[in-house]
Coordinates of N, CA and C in Angstrom, one line a residue:
X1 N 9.0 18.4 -50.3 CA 8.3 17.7 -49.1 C 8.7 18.3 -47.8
X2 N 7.9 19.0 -46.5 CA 8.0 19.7 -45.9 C 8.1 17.8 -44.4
X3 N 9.2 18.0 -44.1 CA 9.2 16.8 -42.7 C 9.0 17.7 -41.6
X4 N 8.1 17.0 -41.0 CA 7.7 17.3 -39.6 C 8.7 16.6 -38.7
X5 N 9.2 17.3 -37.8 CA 10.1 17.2 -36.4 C 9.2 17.0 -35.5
X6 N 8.9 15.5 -35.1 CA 8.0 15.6 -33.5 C 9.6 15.4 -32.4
X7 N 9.2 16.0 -31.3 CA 9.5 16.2 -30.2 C 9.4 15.3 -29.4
X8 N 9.7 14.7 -29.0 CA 9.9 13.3 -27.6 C 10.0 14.6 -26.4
X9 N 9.2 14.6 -25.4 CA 8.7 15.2 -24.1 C 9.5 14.4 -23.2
X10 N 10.6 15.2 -22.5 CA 11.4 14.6 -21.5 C 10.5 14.1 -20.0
X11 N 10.8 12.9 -19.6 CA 10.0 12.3 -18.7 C 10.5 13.3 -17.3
X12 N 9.6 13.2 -16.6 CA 9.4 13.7 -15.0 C 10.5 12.8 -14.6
X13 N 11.4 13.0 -13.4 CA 12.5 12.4 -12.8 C 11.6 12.3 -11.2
X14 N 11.5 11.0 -11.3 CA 10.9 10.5 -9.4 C 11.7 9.8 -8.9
X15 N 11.0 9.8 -7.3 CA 11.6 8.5 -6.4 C 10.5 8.2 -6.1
X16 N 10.7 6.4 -6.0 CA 8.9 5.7 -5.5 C 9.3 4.6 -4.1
X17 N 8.5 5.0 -3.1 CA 8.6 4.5 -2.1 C 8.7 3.3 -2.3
X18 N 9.3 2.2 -2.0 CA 9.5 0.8 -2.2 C 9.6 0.3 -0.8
X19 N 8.5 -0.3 -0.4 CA 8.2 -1.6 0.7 C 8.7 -2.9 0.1
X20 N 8.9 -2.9 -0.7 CA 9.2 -4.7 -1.4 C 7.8 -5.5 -1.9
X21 N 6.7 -4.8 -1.3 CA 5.4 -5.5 -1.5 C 4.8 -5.3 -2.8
X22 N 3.4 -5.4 -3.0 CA 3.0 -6.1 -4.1 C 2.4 -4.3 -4.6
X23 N 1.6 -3.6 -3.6 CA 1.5 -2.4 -4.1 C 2.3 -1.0 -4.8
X24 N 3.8 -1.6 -4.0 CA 5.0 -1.0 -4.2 C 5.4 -1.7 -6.3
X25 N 4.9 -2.7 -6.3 CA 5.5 -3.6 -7.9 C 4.6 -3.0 -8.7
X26 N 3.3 -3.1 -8.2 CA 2.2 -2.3 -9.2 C 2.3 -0.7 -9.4
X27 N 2.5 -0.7 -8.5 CA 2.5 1.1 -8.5 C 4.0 1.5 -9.9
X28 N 5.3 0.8 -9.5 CA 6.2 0.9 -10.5 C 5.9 0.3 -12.2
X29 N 5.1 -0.7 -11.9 CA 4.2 -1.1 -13.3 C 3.9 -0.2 -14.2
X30 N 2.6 0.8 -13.3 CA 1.7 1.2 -13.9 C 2.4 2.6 -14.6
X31 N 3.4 3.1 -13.6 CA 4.4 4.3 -14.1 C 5.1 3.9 -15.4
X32 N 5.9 2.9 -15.4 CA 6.2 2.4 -16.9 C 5.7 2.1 -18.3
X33 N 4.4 1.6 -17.9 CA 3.5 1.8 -18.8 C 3.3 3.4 -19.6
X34 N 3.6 4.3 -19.0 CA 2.9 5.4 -19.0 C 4.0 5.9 -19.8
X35 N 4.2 7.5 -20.0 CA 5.3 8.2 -20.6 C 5.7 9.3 -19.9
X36 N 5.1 9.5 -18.7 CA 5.3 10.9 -18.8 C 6.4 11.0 -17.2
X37 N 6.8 9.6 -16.4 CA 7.4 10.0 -15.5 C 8.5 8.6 -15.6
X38 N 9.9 9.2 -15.2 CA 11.3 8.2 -15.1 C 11.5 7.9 -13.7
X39 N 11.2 6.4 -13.2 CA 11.6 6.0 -12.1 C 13.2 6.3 -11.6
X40 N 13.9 7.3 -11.5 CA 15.4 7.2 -11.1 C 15.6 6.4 -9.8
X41 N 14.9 6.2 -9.1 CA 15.2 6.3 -7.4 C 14.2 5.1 -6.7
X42 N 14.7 3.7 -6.3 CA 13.2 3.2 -5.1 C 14.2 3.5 -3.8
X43 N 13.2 3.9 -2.9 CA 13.2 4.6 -1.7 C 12.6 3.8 -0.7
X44 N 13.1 2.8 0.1 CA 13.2 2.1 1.5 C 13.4 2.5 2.9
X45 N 12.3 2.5 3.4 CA 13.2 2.8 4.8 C 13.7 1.1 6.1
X46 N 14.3 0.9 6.3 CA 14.7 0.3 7.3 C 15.0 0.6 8.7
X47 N 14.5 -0.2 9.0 CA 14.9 -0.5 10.8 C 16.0 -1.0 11.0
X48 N 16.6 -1.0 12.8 CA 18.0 -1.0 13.0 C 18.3 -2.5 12.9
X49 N 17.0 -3.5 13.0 CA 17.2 -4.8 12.3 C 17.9 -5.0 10.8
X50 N 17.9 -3.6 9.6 CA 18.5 -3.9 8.5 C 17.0 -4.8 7.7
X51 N 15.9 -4.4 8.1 CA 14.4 -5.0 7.7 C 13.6 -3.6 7.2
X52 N 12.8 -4.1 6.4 CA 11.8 -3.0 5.7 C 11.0 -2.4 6.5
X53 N 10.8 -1.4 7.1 CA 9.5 -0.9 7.8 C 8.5 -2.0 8.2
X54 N 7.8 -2.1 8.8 CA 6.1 -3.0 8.6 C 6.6 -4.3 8.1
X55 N 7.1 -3.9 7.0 CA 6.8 -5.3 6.4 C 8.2 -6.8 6.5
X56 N 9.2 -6.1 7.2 CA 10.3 -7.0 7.7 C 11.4 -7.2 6.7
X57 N 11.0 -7.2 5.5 CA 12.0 -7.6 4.8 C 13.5 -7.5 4.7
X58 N 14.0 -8.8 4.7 CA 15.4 -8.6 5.0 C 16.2 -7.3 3.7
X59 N 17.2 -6.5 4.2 CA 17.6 -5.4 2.9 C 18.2 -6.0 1.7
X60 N 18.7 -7.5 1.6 CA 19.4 -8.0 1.1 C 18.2 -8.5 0.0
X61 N 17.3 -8.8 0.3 CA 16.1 -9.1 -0.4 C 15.8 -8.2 -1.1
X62 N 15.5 -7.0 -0.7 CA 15.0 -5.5 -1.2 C 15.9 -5.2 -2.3
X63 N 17.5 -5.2 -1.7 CA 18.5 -5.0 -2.9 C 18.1 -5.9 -4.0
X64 N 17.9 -7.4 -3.9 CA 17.7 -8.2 -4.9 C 16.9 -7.7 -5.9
X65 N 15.9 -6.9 -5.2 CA 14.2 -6.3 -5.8 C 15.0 -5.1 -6.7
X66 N 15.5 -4.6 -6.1 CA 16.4 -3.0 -6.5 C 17.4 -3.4 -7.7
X67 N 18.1 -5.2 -8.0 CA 18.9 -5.2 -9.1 C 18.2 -5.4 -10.3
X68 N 16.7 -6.1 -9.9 CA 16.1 -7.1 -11.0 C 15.2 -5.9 -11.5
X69 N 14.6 -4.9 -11.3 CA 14.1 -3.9 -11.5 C 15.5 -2.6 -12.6
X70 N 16.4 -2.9 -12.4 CA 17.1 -2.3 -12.9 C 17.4 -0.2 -12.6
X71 N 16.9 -0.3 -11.4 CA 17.0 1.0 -10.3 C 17.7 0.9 -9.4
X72 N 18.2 1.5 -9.2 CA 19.0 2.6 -7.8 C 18.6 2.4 -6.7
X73 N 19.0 1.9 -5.5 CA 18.0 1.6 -4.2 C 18.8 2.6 -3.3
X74 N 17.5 3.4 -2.6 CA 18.2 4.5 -1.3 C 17.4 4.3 -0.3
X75 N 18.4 3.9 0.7 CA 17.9 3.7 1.6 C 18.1 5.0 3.4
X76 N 17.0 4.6 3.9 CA 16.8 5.2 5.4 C 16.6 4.5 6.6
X77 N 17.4 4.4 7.9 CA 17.4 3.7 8.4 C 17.0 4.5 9.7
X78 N 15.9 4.4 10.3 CA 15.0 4.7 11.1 C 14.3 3.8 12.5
X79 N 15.1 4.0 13.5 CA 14.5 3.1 14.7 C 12.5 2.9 14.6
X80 N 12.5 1.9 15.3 CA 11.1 1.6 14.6 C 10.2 2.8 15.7
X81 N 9.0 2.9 14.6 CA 7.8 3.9 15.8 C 8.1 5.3 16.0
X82 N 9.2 6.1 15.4 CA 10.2 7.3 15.4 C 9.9 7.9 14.0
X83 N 8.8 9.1 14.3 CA 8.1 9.1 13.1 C 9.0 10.6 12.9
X84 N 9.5 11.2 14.0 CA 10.3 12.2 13.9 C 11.4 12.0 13.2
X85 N 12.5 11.0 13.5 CA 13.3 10.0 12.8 C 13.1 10.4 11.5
X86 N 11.9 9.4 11.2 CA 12.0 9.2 9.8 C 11.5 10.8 8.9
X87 N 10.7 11.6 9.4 CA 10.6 12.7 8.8 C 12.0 13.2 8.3
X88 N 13.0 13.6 9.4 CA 13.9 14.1 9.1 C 14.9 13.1 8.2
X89 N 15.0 12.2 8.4 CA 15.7 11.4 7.6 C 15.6 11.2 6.1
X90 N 14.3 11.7 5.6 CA 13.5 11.9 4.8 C 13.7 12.8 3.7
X91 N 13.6 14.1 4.7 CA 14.3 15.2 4.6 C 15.3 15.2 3.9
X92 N 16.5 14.6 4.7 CA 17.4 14.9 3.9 C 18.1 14.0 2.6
X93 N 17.2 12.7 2.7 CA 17.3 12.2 1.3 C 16.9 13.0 0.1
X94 N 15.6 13.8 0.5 CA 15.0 14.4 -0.7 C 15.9 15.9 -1.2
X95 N 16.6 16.8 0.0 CA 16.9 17.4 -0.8 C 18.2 17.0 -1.2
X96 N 18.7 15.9 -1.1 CA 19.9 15.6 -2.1 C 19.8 15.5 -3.5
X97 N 18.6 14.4 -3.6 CA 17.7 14.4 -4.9 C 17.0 15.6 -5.4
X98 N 16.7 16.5 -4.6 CA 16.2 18.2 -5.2 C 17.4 18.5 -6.3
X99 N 19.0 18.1 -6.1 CA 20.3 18.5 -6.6 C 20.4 17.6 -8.2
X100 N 19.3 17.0 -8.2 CA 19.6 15.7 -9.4 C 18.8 16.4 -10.2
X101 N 17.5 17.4 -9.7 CA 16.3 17.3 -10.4 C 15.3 17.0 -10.0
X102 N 15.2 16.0 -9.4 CA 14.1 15.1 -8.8 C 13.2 15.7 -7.6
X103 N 11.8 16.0 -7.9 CA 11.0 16.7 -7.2 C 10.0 16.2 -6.5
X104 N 9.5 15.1 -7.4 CA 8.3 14.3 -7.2 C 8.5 12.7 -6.2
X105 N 7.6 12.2 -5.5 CA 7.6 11.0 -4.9 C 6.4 10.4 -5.3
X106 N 6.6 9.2 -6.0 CA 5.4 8.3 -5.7 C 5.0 7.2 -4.9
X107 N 3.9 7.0 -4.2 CA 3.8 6.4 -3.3 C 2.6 5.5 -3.7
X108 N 2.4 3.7 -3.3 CA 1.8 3.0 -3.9 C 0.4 2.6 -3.1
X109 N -0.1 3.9 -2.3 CA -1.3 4.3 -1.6 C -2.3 4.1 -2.4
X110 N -3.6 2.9 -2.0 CA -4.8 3.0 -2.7 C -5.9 4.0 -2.1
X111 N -6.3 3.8 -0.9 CA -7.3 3.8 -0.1 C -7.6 5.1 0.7
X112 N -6.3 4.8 1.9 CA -6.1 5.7 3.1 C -5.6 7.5 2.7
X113 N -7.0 7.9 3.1 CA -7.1 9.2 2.3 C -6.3 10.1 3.5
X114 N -5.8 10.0 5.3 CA -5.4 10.4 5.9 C -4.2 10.2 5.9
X115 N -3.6 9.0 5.3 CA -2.1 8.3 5.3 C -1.9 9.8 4.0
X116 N -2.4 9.6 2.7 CA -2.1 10.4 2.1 C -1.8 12.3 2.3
X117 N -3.0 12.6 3.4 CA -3.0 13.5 3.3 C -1.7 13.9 4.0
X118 N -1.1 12.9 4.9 CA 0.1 13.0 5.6 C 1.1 13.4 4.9
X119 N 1.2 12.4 4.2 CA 2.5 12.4 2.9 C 2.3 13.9 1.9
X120 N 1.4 14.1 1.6 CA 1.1 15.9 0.7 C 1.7 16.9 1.5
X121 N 1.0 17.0 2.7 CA 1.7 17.9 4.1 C 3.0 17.7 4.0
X122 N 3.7 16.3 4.6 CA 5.1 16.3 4.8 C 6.0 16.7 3.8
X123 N 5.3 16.8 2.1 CA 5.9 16.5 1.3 C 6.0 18.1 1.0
X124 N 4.9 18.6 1.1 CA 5.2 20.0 0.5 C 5.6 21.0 1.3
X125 N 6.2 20.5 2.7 CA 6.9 21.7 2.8 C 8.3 21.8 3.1
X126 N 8.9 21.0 1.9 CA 10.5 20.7 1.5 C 9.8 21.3 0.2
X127 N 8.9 21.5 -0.5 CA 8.7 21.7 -1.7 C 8.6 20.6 -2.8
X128 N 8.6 19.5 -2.5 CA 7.8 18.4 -2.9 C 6.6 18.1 -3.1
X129 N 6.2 17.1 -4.4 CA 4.8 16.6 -4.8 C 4.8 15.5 -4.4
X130 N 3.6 14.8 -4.1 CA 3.5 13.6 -3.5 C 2.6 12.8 -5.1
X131 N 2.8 11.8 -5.7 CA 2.5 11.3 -6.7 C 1.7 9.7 -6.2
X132 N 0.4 9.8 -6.3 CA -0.5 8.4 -6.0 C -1.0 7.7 -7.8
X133 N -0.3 6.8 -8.5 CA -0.8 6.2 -10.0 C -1.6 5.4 -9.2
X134 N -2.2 4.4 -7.8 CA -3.0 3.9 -8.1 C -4.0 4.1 -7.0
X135 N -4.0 4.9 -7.0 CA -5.2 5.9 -5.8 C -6.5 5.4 -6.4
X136 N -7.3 4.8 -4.9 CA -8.8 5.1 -5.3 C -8.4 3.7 -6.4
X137 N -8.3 3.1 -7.1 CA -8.7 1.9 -7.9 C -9.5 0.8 -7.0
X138 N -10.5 0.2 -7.9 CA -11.1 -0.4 -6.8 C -10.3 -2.1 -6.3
X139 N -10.3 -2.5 -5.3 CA -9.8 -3.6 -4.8 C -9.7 -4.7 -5.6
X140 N -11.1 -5.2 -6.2 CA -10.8 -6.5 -6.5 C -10.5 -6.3 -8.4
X141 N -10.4 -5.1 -8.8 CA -10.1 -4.8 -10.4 C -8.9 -4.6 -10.3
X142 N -8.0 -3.9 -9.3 CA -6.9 -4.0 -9.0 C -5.8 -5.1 -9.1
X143 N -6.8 -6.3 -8.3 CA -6.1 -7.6 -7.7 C -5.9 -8.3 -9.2
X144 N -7.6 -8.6 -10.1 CA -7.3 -9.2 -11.5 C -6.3 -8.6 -11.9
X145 N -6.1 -7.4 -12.4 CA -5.0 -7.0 -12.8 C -3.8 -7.4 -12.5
X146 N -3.6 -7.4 -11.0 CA -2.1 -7.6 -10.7 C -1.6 -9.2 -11.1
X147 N -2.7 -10.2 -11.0 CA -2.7 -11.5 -11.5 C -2.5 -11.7 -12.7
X148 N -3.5 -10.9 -13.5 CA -3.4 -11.2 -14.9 C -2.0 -10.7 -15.2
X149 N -1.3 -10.1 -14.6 CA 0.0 -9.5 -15.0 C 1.2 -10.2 -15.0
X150 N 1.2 -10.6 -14.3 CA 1.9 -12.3 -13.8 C 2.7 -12.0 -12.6
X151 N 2.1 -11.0 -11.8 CA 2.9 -10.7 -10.2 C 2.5 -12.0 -9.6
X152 N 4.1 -12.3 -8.7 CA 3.6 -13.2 -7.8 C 4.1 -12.8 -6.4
X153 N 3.2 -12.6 -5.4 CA 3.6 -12.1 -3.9 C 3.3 -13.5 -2.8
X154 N 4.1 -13.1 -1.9 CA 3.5 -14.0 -0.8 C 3.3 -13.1 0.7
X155 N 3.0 -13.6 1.1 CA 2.2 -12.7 2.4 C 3.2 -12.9 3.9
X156 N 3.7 -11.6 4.0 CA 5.0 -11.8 4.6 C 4.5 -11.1 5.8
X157 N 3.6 -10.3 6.4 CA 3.0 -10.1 7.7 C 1.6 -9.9 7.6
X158 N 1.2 -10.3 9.3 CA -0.1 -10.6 9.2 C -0.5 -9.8 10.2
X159 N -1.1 -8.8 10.5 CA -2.1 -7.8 11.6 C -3.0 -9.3 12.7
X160 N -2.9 -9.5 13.3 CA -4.0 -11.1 14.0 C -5.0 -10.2 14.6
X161 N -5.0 -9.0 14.8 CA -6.5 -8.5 14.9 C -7.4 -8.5 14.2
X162 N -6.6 -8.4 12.5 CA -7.3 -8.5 11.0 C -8.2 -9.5 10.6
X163 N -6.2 -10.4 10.9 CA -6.2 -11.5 10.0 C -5.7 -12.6 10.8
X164 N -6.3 -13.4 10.3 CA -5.5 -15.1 11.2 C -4.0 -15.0 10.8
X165 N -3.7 -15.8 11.8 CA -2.0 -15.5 11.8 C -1.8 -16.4 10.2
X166 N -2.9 -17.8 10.2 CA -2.4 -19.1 9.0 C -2.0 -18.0 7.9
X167 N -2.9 -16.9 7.6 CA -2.6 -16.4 6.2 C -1.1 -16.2 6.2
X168 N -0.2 -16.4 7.3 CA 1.0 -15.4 7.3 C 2.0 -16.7 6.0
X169 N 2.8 -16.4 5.5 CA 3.4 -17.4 4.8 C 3.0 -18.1 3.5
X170 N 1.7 -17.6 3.2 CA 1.2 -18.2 1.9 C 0.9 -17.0 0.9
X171 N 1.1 -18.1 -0.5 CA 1.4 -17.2 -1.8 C 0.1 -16.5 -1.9
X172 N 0.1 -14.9 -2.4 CA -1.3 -14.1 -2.8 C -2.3 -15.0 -3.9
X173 N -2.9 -15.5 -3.9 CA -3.6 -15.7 -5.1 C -5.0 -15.3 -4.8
X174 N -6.0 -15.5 -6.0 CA -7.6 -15.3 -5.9 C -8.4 -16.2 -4.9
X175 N -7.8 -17.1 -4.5 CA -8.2 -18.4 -3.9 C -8.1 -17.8 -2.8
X176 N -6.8 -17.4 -2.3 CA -6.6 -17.2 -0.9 C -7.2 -16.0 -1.0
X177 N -7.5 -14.9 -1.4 CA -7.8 -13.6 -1.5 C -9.3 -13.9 -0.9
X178 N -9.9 -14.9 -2.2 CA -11.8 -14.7 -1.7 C -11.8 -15.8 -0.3
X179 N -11.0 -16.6 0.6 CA -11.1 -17.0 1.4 C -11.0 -16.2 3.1
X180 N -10.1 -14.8 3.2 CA -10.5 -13.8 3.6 C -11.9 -13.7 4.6
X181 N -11.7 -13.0 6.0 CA -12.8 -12.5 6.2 C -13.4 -11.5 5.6
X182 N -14.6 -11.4 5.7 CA -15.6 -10.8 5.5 C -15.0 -8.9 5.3
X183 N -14.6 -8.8 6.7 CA -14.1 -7.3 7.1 C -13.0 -7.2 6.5
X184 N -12.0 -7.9 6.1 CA -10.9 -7.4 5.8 C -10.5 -6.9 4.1
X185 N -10.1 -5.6 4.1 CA -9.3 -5.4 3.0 C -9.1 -6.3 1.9
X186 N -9.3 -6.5 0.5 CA -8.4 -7.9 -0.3 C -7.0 -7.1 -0.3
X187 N -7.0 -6.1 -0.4 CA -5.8 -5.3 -0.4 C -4.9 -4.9 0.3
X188 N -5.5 -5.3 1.6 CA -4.7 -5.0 3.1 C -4.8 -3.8 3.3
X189 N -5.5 -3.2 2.7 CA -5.5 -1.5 2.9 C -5.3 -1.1 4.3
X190 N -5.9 -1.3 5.3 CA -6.5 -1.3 7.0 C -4.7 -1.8 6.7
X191 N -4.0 -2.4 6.9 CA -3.4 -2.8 7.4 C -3.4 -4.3 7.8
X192 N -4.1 -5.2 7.2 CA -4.5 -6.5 7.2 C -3.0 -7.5 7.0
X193 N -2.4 -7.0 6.2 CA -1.2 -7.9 6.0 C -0.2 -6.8 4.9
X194 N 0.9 -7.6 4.3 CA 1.9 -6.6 3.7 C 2.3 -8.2 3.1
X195 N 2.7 -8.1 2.0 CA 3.7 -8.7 1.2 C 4.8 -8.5 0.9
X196 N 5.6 -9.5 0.1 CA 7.0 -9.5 -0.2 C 6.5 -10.1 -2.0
X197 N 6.4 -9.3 -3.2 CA 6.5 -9.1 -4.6 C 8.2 -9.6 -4.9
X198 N 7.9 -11.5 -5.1 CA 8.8 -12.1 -5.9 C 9.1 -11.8 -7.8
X199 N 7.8 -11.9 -8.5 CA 8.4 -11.6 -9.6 C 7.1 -11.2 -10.3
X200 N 7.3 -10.6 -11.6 CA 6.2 -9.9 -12.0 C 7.0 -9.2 -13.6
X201 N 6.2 -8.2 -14.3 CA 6.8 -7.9 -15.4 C 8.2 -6.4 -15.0
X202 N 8.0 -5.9 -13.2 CA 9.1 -5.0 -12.9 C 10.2 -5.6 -13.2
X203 N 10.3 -7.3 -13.1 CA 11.4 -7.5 -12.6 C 12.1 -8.5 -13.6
X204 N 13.8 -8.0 -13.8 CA 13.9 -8.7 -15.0 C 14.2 -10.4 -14.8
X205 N 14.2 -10.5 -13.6 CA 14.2 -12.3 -13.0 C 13.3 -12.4 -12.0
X206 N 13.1 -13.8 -11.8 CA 12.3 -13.5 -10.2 C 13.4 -13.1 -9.5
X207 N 13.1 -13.1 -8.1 CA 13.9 -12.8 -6.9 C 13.8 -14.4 -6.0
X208 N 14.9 -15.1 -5.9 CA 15.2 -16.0 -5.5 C 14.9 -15.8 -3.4
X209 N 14.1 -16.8 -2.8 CA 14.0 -16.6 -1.6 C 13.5 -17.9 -0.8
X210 N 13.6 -18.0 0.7 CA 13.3 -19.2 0.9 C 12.4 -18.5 2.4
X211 N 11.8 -19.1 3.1 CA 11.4 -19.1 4.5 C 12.0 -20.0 5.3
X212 N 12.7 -19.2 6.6 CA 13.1 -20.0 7.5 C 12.4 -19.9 8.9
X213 N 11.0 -19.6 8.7 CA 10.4 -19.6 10.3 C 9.3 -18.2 10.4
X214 N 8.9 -18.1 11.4 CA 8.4 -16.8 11.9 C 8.7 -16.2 13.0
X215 N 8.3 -14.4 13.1 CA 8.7 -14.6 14.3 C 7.5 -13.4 14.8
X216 N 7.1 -12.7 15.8 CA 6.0 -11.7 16.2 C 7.0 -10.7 16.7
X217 N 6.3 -9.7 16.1 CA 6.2 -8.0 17.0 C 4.7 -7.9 17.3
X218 N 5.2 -6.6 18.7 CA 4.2 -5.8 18.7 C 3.9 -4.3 18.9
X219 N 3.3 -4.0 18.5 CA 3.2 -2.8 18.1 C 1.8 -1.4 18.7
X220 N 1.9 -0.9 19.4 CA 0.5 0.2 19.8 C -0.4 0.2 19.3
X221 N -1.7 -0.2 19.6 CA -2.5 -0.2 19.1 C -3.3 0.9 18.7
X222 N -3.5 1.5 17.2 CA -4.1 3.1 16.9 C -5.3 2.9 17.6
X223 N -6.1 2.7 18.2 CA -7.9 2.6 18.5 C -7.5 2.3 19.7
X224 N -6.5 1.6 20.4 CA -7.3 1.3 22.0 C -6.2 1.7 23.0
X225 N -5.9 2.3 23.9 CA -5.0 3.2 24.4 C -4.4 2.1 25.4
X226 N -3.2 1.5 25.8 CA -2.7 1.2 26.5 C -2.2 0.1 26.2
X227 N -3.1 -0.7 24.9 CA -2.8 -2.0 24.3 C -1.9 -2.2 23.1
X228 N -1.9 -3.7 22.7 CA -0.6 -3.7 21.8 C -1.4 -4.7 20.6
X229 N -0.6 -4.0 19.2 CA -1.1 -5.8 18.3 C -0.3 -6.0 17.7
X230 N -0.3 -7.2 17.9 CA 0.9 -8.5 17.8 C 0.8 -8.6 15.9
X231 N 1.9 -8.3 15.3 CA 2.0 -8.8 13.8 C 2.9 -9.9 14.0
X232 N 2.2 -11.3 13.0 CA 2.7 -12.3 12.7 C 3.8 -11.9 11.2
X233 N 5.2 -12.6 11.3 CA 6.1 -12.1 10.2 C 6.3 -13.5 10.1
X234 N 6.8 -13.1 8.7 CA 7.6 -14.6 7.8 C 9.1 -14.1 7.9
X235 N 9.4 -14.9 8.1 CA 11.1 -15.0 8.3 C 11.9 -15.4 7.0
X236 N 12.3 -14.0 6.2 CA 12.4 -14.5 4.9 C 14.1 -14.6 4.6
X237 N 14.6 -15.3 3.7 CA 16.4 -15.1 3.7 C 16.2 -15.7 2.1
X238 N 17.6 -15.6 1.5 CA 18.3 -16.0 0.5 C 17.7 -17.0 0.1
X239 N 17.7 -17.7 -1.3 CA 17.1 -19.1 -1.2 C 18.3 -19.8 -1.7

């Protein structure tokens, strides 16, 4: 009897951008699922608050996200709006990671084909791939999905140009999703809102958290030259 030797195909070694939000959980989801790439690395940047980019999150929360997932958290700590900053800072996380192996980034972009084209550019001329698993899926087959999965997010900043501030603070669900204006994203894609991804099948517990308030930034407005827009944030801590 002649045995066949199959071969097990060594997985791709990445880093995946981690905001803490809901796109960032799915996006690591859907990689796991799959066979052909090894999460080594989630990759955060922070502000000199010790908060997530955009979306605020305290780092101590993010770590929480970084134990229950059972990955590595690297972080970058970049004054806010300092896009120079964070390029270079970027920089030189990745080619540390060039030294591991690690060539690829994935990033949990649906939509924004100019955000992307940003990240390809920036990415390839360190010699890096830029990796999108859930590019282009459509919004609301997305969202079932993420629900039927058993992600649970809550809505940790609010755009008030988008979105009414009330959304800020309340859990993602279908309810709240088809309640939504008309114009906005279910996905937030535009920028409508950002979450904070409590628990789901990434994570091997939930992530324990409580709200103690809100508070507003503001921020330049891309479309109107001189003006500002105000993001409503959830004030998130330890629970």
């Amino acid at each position: 009897m002649i045995k066949t030797m199959v071969l097990q195909k060594e997985k791709i070694p990445i880093l995946l951008s981690w905001s803490g939000g809901k796109d960032a959980a799915c996006t690591l989801h859907r990689l796991r699922q799959g066979d052909i790439y090894e999460v080594r690395y989630l990759l955060t940047t922070f502000n000199k608050d010790h908060r997530s980019a955009m979306h605020e999150t305290p780092e101590h929360l993010i770590e929480a996200q970084s134990e229950a997932t059972g990955i590595p958290l690297l972080k970058i700590f970049v004054p806010e709006n300092d896009t120079n900053g964070y390029e270079k800072e970027l920089s030189k996380v990745l080619l540390q990671m060039r030294q591991k192996g690690i060539e690829t980034v994935a990033f949990g972009d649906i939509h924004l084909q100019d955000l992307r084209a940003y990240r390809e550019q920036q990415l390839a001329q360190i010699g890096f791939k830029a990796l999108f698993p859930i590019w282009d899926i459509d919004s609301y087959t997305y969202l079932i999905d993420f629900f039927r999965s058993g992600f649970r997010s809550v809505i940790c900043c609010v755009n008030e140009s988008m979105l009414p501030a009330g959304f800020c603070g309340q859990q993602l669900t279908p309810a709240l999703i088809a309640s939504f204006p008309a114009t906005a994203d279910p996905c937030g894609e535009n920028g409508e809102y950002h979450s904070f991804c409590f628990e789901g099948p990434v994570f091997r517990h939930p992530i324990p958290y409580k709200a103690t308030g809100f508070f507003e930034k503001f921020f330049p407005s891309p479309v109107a030259r001189r003006t500002q827009v105000r993001f409503h944030h959830l004030d998130l801590d330890r629970c």
